Amino acid sequence: MSERGEPGSDGSEHARTLWHGRFEGGPAAELMAFTESLSFDKRLWPDDIEGSRAHVRGLVNASIITAAEGDAIAAALDHVAVEMGRGTFAFVESDEDIHTAVERRVTEIAGPAGGKLHTGRSRNDQAATGVRLWLRRELRVVAQRIVDLQTVLLNRAGEAGGTYLPGYTHLQRAQPVLLAHHLLAHGWALGRDIDRIRDTMRRVDISPLGAGALAGSSLPLVPAFTAAELGFAATFENSLDAVGSRDHIAEALFDLTMVAINLSRIGEEWVLWTSEEFGFARLDDGYATGSSMLPQKKNPDIAELARGKAGRVIGDLTGLLATMKGLPLSYNRDYQEDKEPLFDAMDTVRLGLGAITGMIATATFNTDRMQAAADSETGSATDLAEWLVMRGVPFREAHAIVGTLVRTALAGTSSLRDLVRDHPQLGPDAAALVAPGVSVTRRITPGGAGPVPVASQLTRFTEALDAWRAWTTPS
Ligand code: ARG
């Protein structure tokens, strides 16, 4: 649990807590061990300090503290930031979370002025503010990583040219599709992930600072002032809601879960593609692993873990949903449980995106294997039926004619091509469709898998990617 290990249990050396005035004894070691969050909310230090800086400016602005006091606290906060950044900040046993630790140190450095930092503020609005600042930044980072993956997919689609492979339904060969089409299918799905993150951002980008513990304050604080200082798009409308909701975190977790699931699906395909049975792709040595026992093995561990870790991320989402269910207004300590799943999901998805991006960027496609798999004669069955349709045959009838020929061909007496050539309603023109590489060129409709629509899809995806990228890198 705590990185600081199990504290002594007799409570003899009282940790001086933020609430010590009301309490005669110090906290039990077991309480500290079970309830601390420092071990995981430490990483919020830049956001906690940023929130405190804004709060101090708000206190000065409202003439609750003097400008000199504000300067002293701000200087102490700067000092703490340096210590945190250098890793020299000395945590003590009573630091139950990052907010407590920063305030304690500010008070040590700034003296009496430091004791005014927490005026009009609760850890409830403070912690909520810190996570929102963190999330606002990290969601954009994960969106950038998505754009990196989309860029690789686009580049590989561009260089794939006319390469085609079987398209599958039910994991059974269905119709040939361009490799570019297949790669961009994942690109568009990832684009929706960015769209979802953008939409979530509207609900993340709201300042809860000024809500206090739950009900606001008797002090003349102006929540809109600190919201603007922190660059939030809006401030809260209701203090109970501000400290008592986590739907924006659940939503961010869903967004991350969907990315994880998309990575998992890509991973599953690459597990198949790199198998000897498919042989569609070969991994670069840097993105594959060996076996400790079997010398010949080259394993797609990144692809597998993209699949496996999606399960963890789903657990992060469902865990938080279960935590939230049934909590009355407003803040409940249960909400401290919002951070670990959020951090875990964010870290997992960001690392997964990087690994999958590198894996796809460096892999080699075995285009001969792909095309050979797509060139089975039966892959043109739909083209033959549609050829008949264009000559006035009702589709259901055309389907039956071609189906019968396929059945005969599969029985092994003659090839589908010969059967088509000799069929009275088909003939040599139709037989020309039953040749390697022809079928994929027949997919001409917008959004389809053939060279004509894929060429315009590449253009549209390039434009869409520019827009996604522009959002992730604001000026
Ligand atoms: N570490 C706590 C959290 O993350 C801070 C809030 C504690 N608030 C309280 N009233 N005990 O939720």
XYZ file of C-alpha atoms and ligand atoms in Angstrom:
487
model
C 0.000 0.000 0.000
C 2.028 2.961 1.223
C 5.494 3.336 -0.227
C 6.534 4.431 3.218
C 5.825 0.975 4.570
C 3.845 0.055 7.643
C 4.189 2.756 10.277
C 4.657 1.796 13.935
C 1.351 0.901 15.517
C 1.468 2.420 18.994
C 0.770 5.925 17.743
C 3.219 7.257 20.315
C 4.803 9.744 17.971
C 1.724 11.599 16.890
C 1.686 12.635 13.325
C 0.496 16.252 13.281
C -2.495 16.121 10.983
C -4.316 19.012 9.332
C -7.213 18.457 11.684
C -5.197 17.995 14.898
C -7.040 20.772 16.784
C -10.225 18.763 17.120
C -8.436 15.573 18.166
C -6.790 14.592 21.411
C -4.761 11.689 20.160
C -2.880 11.215 16.932
C -4.026 8.977 14.125
C -3.543 5.239 14.466
C -0.898 3.741 12.267
C -3.494 1.479 10.717
C -5.634 4.467 9.820
C -2.759 6.218 8.109
C -1.723 3.057 6.289
C -5.220 2.363 5.035
C -6.365 5.878 4.176
C -3.239 7.573 2.853
C -3.185 8.505 -0.807
C 0.267 10.078 -1.010
C 1.713 6.915 -2.529
C -0.366 7.471 -5.651
C -1.451 11.122 -5.652
C 2.166 12.337 -5.408
C 2.162 12.700 -9.147
C -0.420 15.468 -8.832
C 2.134 17.806 -7.275
C 2.444 20.179 -10.256
C -1.326 20.466 -10.402
C -1.726 20.886 -6.669
C 0.823 23.700 -6.698
C -0.788 25.340 -9.721
C -4.154 25.202 -7.984
C -2.655 26.681 -4.819
C -1.017 29.524 -6.726
C -4.375 30.455 -8.216
C -6.092 30.144 -4.861
C -3.527 32.479 -3.282
C -4.075 35.052 -6.016
C -7.792 34.699 -5.341
C -7.250 35.344 -1.625
C -5.209 38.471 -2.405
C -7.725 39.589 -5.004
C -10.495 39.317 -2.423
C -8.326 41.165 0.158
C -8.533 38.158 2.479
C -4.758 38.104 2.752
C -2.291 40.898 1.984
C -0.219 41.086 -1.166
C 2.890 40.518 0.974
C 1.394 37.383 2.466
C 0.415 36.241 -0.994
C 3.970 36.792 -2.228
C 5.401 34.849 0.702
C 3.119 31.889 0.036
C 3.773 32.044 -3.711
C 7.523 32.038 -3.110
C 7.165 29.047 -0.796
C 5.106 27.263 -3.435
C 7.870 27.949 -5.970
C 10.344 26.514 -3.521
C 8.245 23.393 -3.041
C 7.958 23.008 -6.802
C 11.730 23.055 -7.104
C 12.093 20.448 -4.357
C 9.448 18.252 -5.947
C 11.000 18.636 -9.393
C 14.452 17.718 -8.093
C 13.145 14.863 -5.992
C 14.589 16.428 -2.835
C 11.238 17.078 -1.178
C 11.281 15.291 2.188
C 7.935 13.651 2.907
C 7.065 12.992 6.552
C 4.829 10.400 8.113
C 1.905 12.734 8.622
C 1.773 13.628 4.897
C -1.349 11.667 4.129
C -1.724 13.037 0.637
C 0.039 15.414 -1.738
C -2.164 18.321 -0.636
C -1.213 17.869 3.006
C 2.456 17.513 2.141
C 2.591 20.695 0.052
C 0.724 22.751 2.638
C 2.932 21.504 5.460
C 6.082 22.416 3.578
C 4.717 25.816 2.515
C 4.004 26.585 6.163
C 7.517 25.537 7.160
C 9.012 27.800 4.506
C 6.673 30.811 4.620
C 6.039 30.885 8.342
C 2.761 32.398 9.562
C 1.673 33.446 6.066
C 1.773 29.775 5.069
C -0.925 29.076 7.607
C -3.272 31.201 5.499
C -2.916 29.130 2.302
C -5.866 26.897 3.068
C -8.217 29.807 3.843
C -11.620 29.296 2.235
C -10.532 26.019 0.698
C -11.043 22.377 1.481
C -9.119 19.395 0.253
C -12.380 18.442 -1.359
C -12.346 21.259 -3.902
C -8.546 21.257 -3.921
C -8.202 17.563 -4.815
C -11.000 17.819 -7.376
C -9.222 20.800 -8.963
C -5.902 18.981 -9.082
C -7.315 15.948 -10.839
C -9.144 18.131 -13.368
C -5.931 20.018 -14.164
C -4.060 16.723 -14.514
C -6.763 15.179 -16.657
C -6.999 18.222 -18.909
C -3.305 17.890 -19.710
C -3.058 14.108 -19.866
C -6.098 13.646 -22.089
C -4.385 15.817 -24.660
C -1.193 13.766 -24.353
C -3.057 10.538 -24.951
C -4.777 12.144 -27.942
C -1.327 13.060 -29.278
C -0.243 9.441 -28.947
C -3.371 8.407 -30.851
C -2.452 10.848 -33.623
C 1.030 9.289 -33.737
C -0.525 5.866 -34.301
C -2.923 7.243 -36.903
C 0.027 8.859 -38.680
C 1.800 5.506 -38.892
C -1.378 3.839 -40.161
C -1.735 6.557 -42.802
C 1.896 6.293 -43.874
C 1.722 2.539 -44.142
C -1.574 2.807 -46.014
C 0.013 5.287 -48.417
C 2.971 3.045 -49.154
C 0.769 -0.077 -49.469
C -0.375 1.052 -52.924
C -2.448 -1.634 -54.608
C -1.579 -4.381 -52.097
C -4.643 -6.350 -51.115
C -5.512 -9.058 -48.654
C -8.630 -11.016 -47.795
C -11.291 -9.053 -46.019
C -12.964 -11.206 -43.388
C -16.354 -11.597 -41.839
C -16.742 -14.238 -39.150
C -12.957 -14.547 -39.627
C -13.772 -16.360 -42.868
C -12.401 -14.965 -46.116
C -15.088 -12.775 -47.647
C -13.903 -10.312 -50.299
C -10.465 -8.896 -51.087
C -9.759 -5.428 -49.705
C -6.840 -3.081 -50.143
C -4.347 -3.217 -47.281
C -4.644 0.583 -47.120
C -8.383 0.215 -46.566
C -7.830 -2.220 -43.726
C -5.251 -0.018 -42.007
C -7.389 3.101 -42.319
C -10.379 1.305 -40.802
C -8.450 1.351 -37.528
C -7.419 4.937 -38.195
C -11.030 6.123 -38.349
C -11.968 4.234 -35.175
C -9.071 5.897 -33.381
C -10.301 9.239 -34.706
C -13.600 8.660 -32.941
C -11.597 8.036 -29.771
C -10.103 11.508 -30.150
C -13.547 12.981 -30.833
C -14.801 11.361 -27.642
C -11.885 12.746 -25.643
C -12.577 16.212 -27.068
C -16.163 15.960 -25.977
C -15.202 14.711 -22.522
C -12.861 17.674 -22.230
C -15.862 20.032 -22.190
C -16.948 18.432 -18.918
C -13.436 18.131 -17.494
C -12.596 21.764 -18.179
C -14.649 23.160 -15.286
C -13.148 24.560 -12.093
C -14.471 23.198 -8.780
C -12.232 25.590 -6.801
C -14.275 27.727 -4.437
C -16.799 25.019 -3.645
C -14.976 24.554 -0.335
C -15.787 21.400 1.571
C -19.275 21.307 0.062
C -21.153 24.584 0.457
C -18.982 27.500 -0.594
C -17.704 30.068 1.868
C -18.572 33.048 4.065
C -15.438 34.712 2.691
C -15.771 36.954 -0.383
C -14.062 34.454 -2.697
C -14.768 34.591 -6.436
C -14.691 31.102 -8.003
C -14.730 32.631 -11.487
C -11.503 34.466 -10.678
C -9.548 31.314 -9.826
C -11.206 29.447 -12.696
C -9.896 32.092 -15.101
C -6.461 32.060 -13.442
C -6.271 28.319 -14.053
C -7.501 28.666 -17.617
C -10.647 26.653 -17.002
C -13.421 27.230 -19.521
C -16.037 27.558 -16.788
C -16.622 27.387 -13.084
C -19.001 25.136 -11.173
C -22.677 25.998 -10.816
C -23.318 24.055 -7.626
C -20.825 23.440 -4.834
C -22.313 20.078 -3.827
C -22.063 18.876 -7.388
C -18.550 20.327 -7.768
C -17.039 18.252 -4.938
C -19.538 15.406 -5.071
C -19.338 14.130 -8.672
C -16.850 12.104 -10.633
C -18.767 11.456 -13.835
C -16.103 13.320 -15.814
C -13.540 10.807 -14.534
C -15.772 7.851 -15.337
C -16.251 9.322 -18.788
C -12.512 9.796 -19.296
C -12.050 6.198 -18.184
C -14.572 5.056 -20.750
C -12.729 7.000 -23.444
C -9.485 5.320 -22.391
C -11.185 1.942 -22.241
C -12.405 2.365 -25.800
C -8.862 3.201 -26.931
C -7.626 0.127 -25.047
C -10.243 -2.004 -26.768
C -9.279 -0.641 -30.166
C -5.630 -1.422 -29.415
C -6.681 -4.855 -28.245
C -8.465 -5.534 -31.520
C -5.454 -4.377 -33.518
C -3.331 -6.580 -31.273
C -5.474 -9.617 -31.949
C -5.152 -9.104 -35.701
C -1.402 -8.830 -35.453
C -1.200 -11.987 -33.379
C -2.954 -13.678 -36.296
C -1.044 -11.865 -39.033
C 2.350 -12.729 -37.577
C 1.506 -16.404 -37.103
C 3.016 -18.890 -39.523
C -0.510 -19.831 -40.550
C -1.296 -16.318 -41.814
C 2.221 -15.054 -42.422
C 0.939 -11.602 -43.435
C 3.451 -9.614 -41.389
C 6.848 -9.986 -39.765
C 7.787 -8.036 -36.650
C 10.952 -6.037 -36.330
C 13.329 -7.565 -33.780
C 12.985 -4.516 -31.556
C 9.254 -5.089 -31.257
C 9.195 -8.846 -30.793
C 10.340 -11.167 -28.051
C 11.971 -14.570 -28.015
C 11.239 -17.697 -26.048
C 13.385 -18.712 -23.089
C 13.186 -22.329 -24.206
C 12.266 -22.506 -27.887
C 15.104 -21.042 -29.967
C 13.046 -20.593 -33.119
C 10.313 -18.467 -31.552
C 9.574 -14.821 -32.299
C 6.597 -13.753 -30.283
C 4.193 -10.810 -30.704
C 4.115 -9.875 -27.014
C 3.172 -6.243 -27.626
C 0.134 -7.315 -29.607
C -0.807 -9.847 -26.947
C -0.430 -7.407 -24.081
C -2.415 -4.783 -25.956
C -5.130 -7.419 -25.872
C -4.451 -8.497 -22.289
C -4.141 -5.063 -20.726
C -7.467 -3.993 -22.167
C -8.961 -6.261 -19.529
C -7.233 -4.257 -16.812
C -8.444 -0.976 -18.206
C -12.008 -2.287 -18.409
C -11.560 -3.152 -14.726
C -10.422 0.395 -13.976
C -13.631 1.739 -15.487
C -15.992 -0.718 -13.879
C -14.205 -0.385 -10.541
C -14.772 3.360 -10.445
C -18.386 2.980 -11.527
C -18.912 0.584 -8.635
C -17.240 3.051 -6.261
C -19.508 5.879 -7.409
C -22.726 3.936 -7.215
C -24.780 4.755 -4.157
C -22.688 7.657 -2.857
C -24.832 10.407 -1.369
C -23.927 14.042 -1.886
C -21.437 15.433 -1.584
C -17.808 14.465 -0.999
C -17.202 10.998 0.423
C -13.779 9.604 1.101
C -14.637 6.856 -1.360
C -13.817 9.412 -4.038
C -10.163 9.112 -3.197
C -10.499 5.832 -5.107
C -10.927 7.779 -8.352
C -7.215 8.278 -8.828
C -5.608 4.848 -9.019
C -7.853 3.514 -11.791
C -7.523 6.789 -13.672
C -3.733 6.834 -13.428
C -3.491 3.138 -14.233
C -5.700 3.422 -17.294
C -3.916 6.523 -18.535
C -0.463 4.970 -18.119
C -1.507 1.669 -19.650
C -3.162 3.231 -22.678
C -0.364 5.720 -23.294
C 2.305 3.003 -23.149
C 0.183 0.681 -25.257
C -0.266 3.320 -27.938
C 3.487 3.887 -28.108
C 4.256 0.191 -28.333
C 1.650 -0.599 -30.990
C 2.697 2.462 -32.986
C 6.323 1.327 -33.026
C 5.351 -2.248 -33.801
C 3.296 -1.277 -36.856
C 5.792 1.342 -38.026
C 8.642 -1.165 -38.139
C 6.898 -4.348 -39.255
C 7.304 -5.837 -42.721
C 4.222 -6.843 -44.660
C 4.393 -10.073 -46.626
C 2.306 -8.824 -49.513
C 2.724 -12.025 -51.528
C 1.152 -14.057 -48.727
C -1.653 -11.528 -48.323
C -2.466 -11.468 -52.009
C -2.181 -15.234 -52.440
C -4.680 -15.659 -49.614
C -7.015 -13.182 -51.289
C -6.685 -14.694 -54.746
C -8.686 -17.850 -54.163
C -11.164 -18.127 -57.033
C -14.187 -18.045 -54.774
C -13.296 -14.526 -53.671
C -14.807 -13.323 -56.948
C -18.196 -15.001 -56.388
C -19.943 -11.755 -55.504
C -18.397 -10.018 -58.516
C -19.854 -12.734 -60.760
C -23.290 -12.376 -59.211
C -23.130 -8.593 -59.620
C -21.940 -9.041 -63.228
C -25.169 -10.997 -63.883
C -27.228 -8.326 -62.077
C -25.836 -5.679 -64.452
C -27.172 -7.840 -67.300
C -30.673 -7.964 -65.894
C -30.614 -11.135 -63.814
C -32.410 -10.706 -60.464
C -29.827 -10.834 -57.675
C -31.396 -13.830 -55.906
C -31.216 -15.818 -59.147
C -27.644 -14.643 -59.846
C -26.660 -15.667 -56.313
C -28.039 -19.170 -56.948
C -26.299 -19.535 -60.328
C -22.905 -18.550 -58.930
C -23.456 -20.535 -55.742
C -24.039 -23.667 -57.797
C -20.855 -23.044 -59.801
C -18.860 -22.509 -56.601
C -20.216 -25.759 -55.188
C -19.242 -27.602 -58.387
C -15.782 -26.010 -58.406
C -15.188 -26.919 -54.775
C -16.122 -30.530 -55.616
C -12.898 -30.419 -57.607
C -13.715 -31.404 -61.177
C -12.952 -28.059 -62.809
C -11.956 -24.569 -61.833
C -14.509 -21.860 -61.192
C -12.975 -19.866 -64.007
C -13.592 -22.673 -66.518
C -17.099 -23.252 -65.226
C -17.880 -19.561 -65.610
C -16.417 -19.432 -69.112
C -18.571 -22.392 -70.198
C -21.791 -21.210 -68.537
C -24.418 -19.910 -71.025
C -25.332 -16.849 -68.954
C -21.717 -16.000 -68.069
C -18.939 -16.728 -70.611
C -15.391 -15.410 -71.221
C -16.030 -11.791 -70.144
C -17.295 -12.977 -66.773
C -14.475 -15.529 -66.523
C -11.992 -12.657 -66.741
C -13.219 -11.575 -63.311
C -11.951 -14.836 -61.840
C -8.301 -13.845 -61.974
C -5.794 -12.736 -59.349
C -6.104 -9.096 -58.373
C -9.251 -8.341 -60.345
C -11.863 -8.568 -57.647
C -10.516 -5.804 -55.403
C -10.533 -3.329 -58.303
C -14.291 -3.862 -58.664
C -15.095 -2.229 -55.302
C -15.902 1.204 -56.685
C -18.507 2.660 -54.339
C -17.623 5.529 -51.985
C -16.044 4.250 -48.787
C -15.436 0.875 -50.433
C -12.316 -1.275 -50.434
C -11.067 -0.779 -54.013
C -8.390 1.557 -55.406
C -10.770 4.276 -56.616
C -12.600 4.961 -53.326
C -9.483 4.286 -51.254
C -7.621 7.021 -53.138
C -10.167 9.598 -52.036
C -10.343 8.049 -48.574
C -6.599 8.628 -48.198
C -7.157 12.302 -49.009
C -10.037 12.627 -46.584
C -8.187 10.811 -43.838
C -5.168 13.081 -44.316
C -7.435 16.117 -43.879
C -9.200 14.638 -40.870
C -5.869 13.766 -39.290
C -4.730 17.373 -39.663
C -7.797 18.462 -37.692
C -7.246 15.833 -34.973
C -3.601 16.823 -34.755
C -4.440 20.514 -34.557
C -6.618 19.859 -31.516
C -3.932 17.898 -29.712
C -1.333 20.607 -30.212
C -3.079 23.882 -29.363
C -1.161 27.050 -30.215
N -6.731 12.573 -0.561
C -8.102 12.962 -0.521
C -8.763 12.589 -1.870
O -8.068 12.344 -2.797
C -8.232 14.388 -0.267
C -9.582 14.774 0.277
C -9.711 14.425 1.675
N -10.839 15.120 2.181
C -11.323 14.852 3.385
N -12.376 15.515 3.748
N -10.804 13.929 4.153
O -9.971 12.508 -1.991
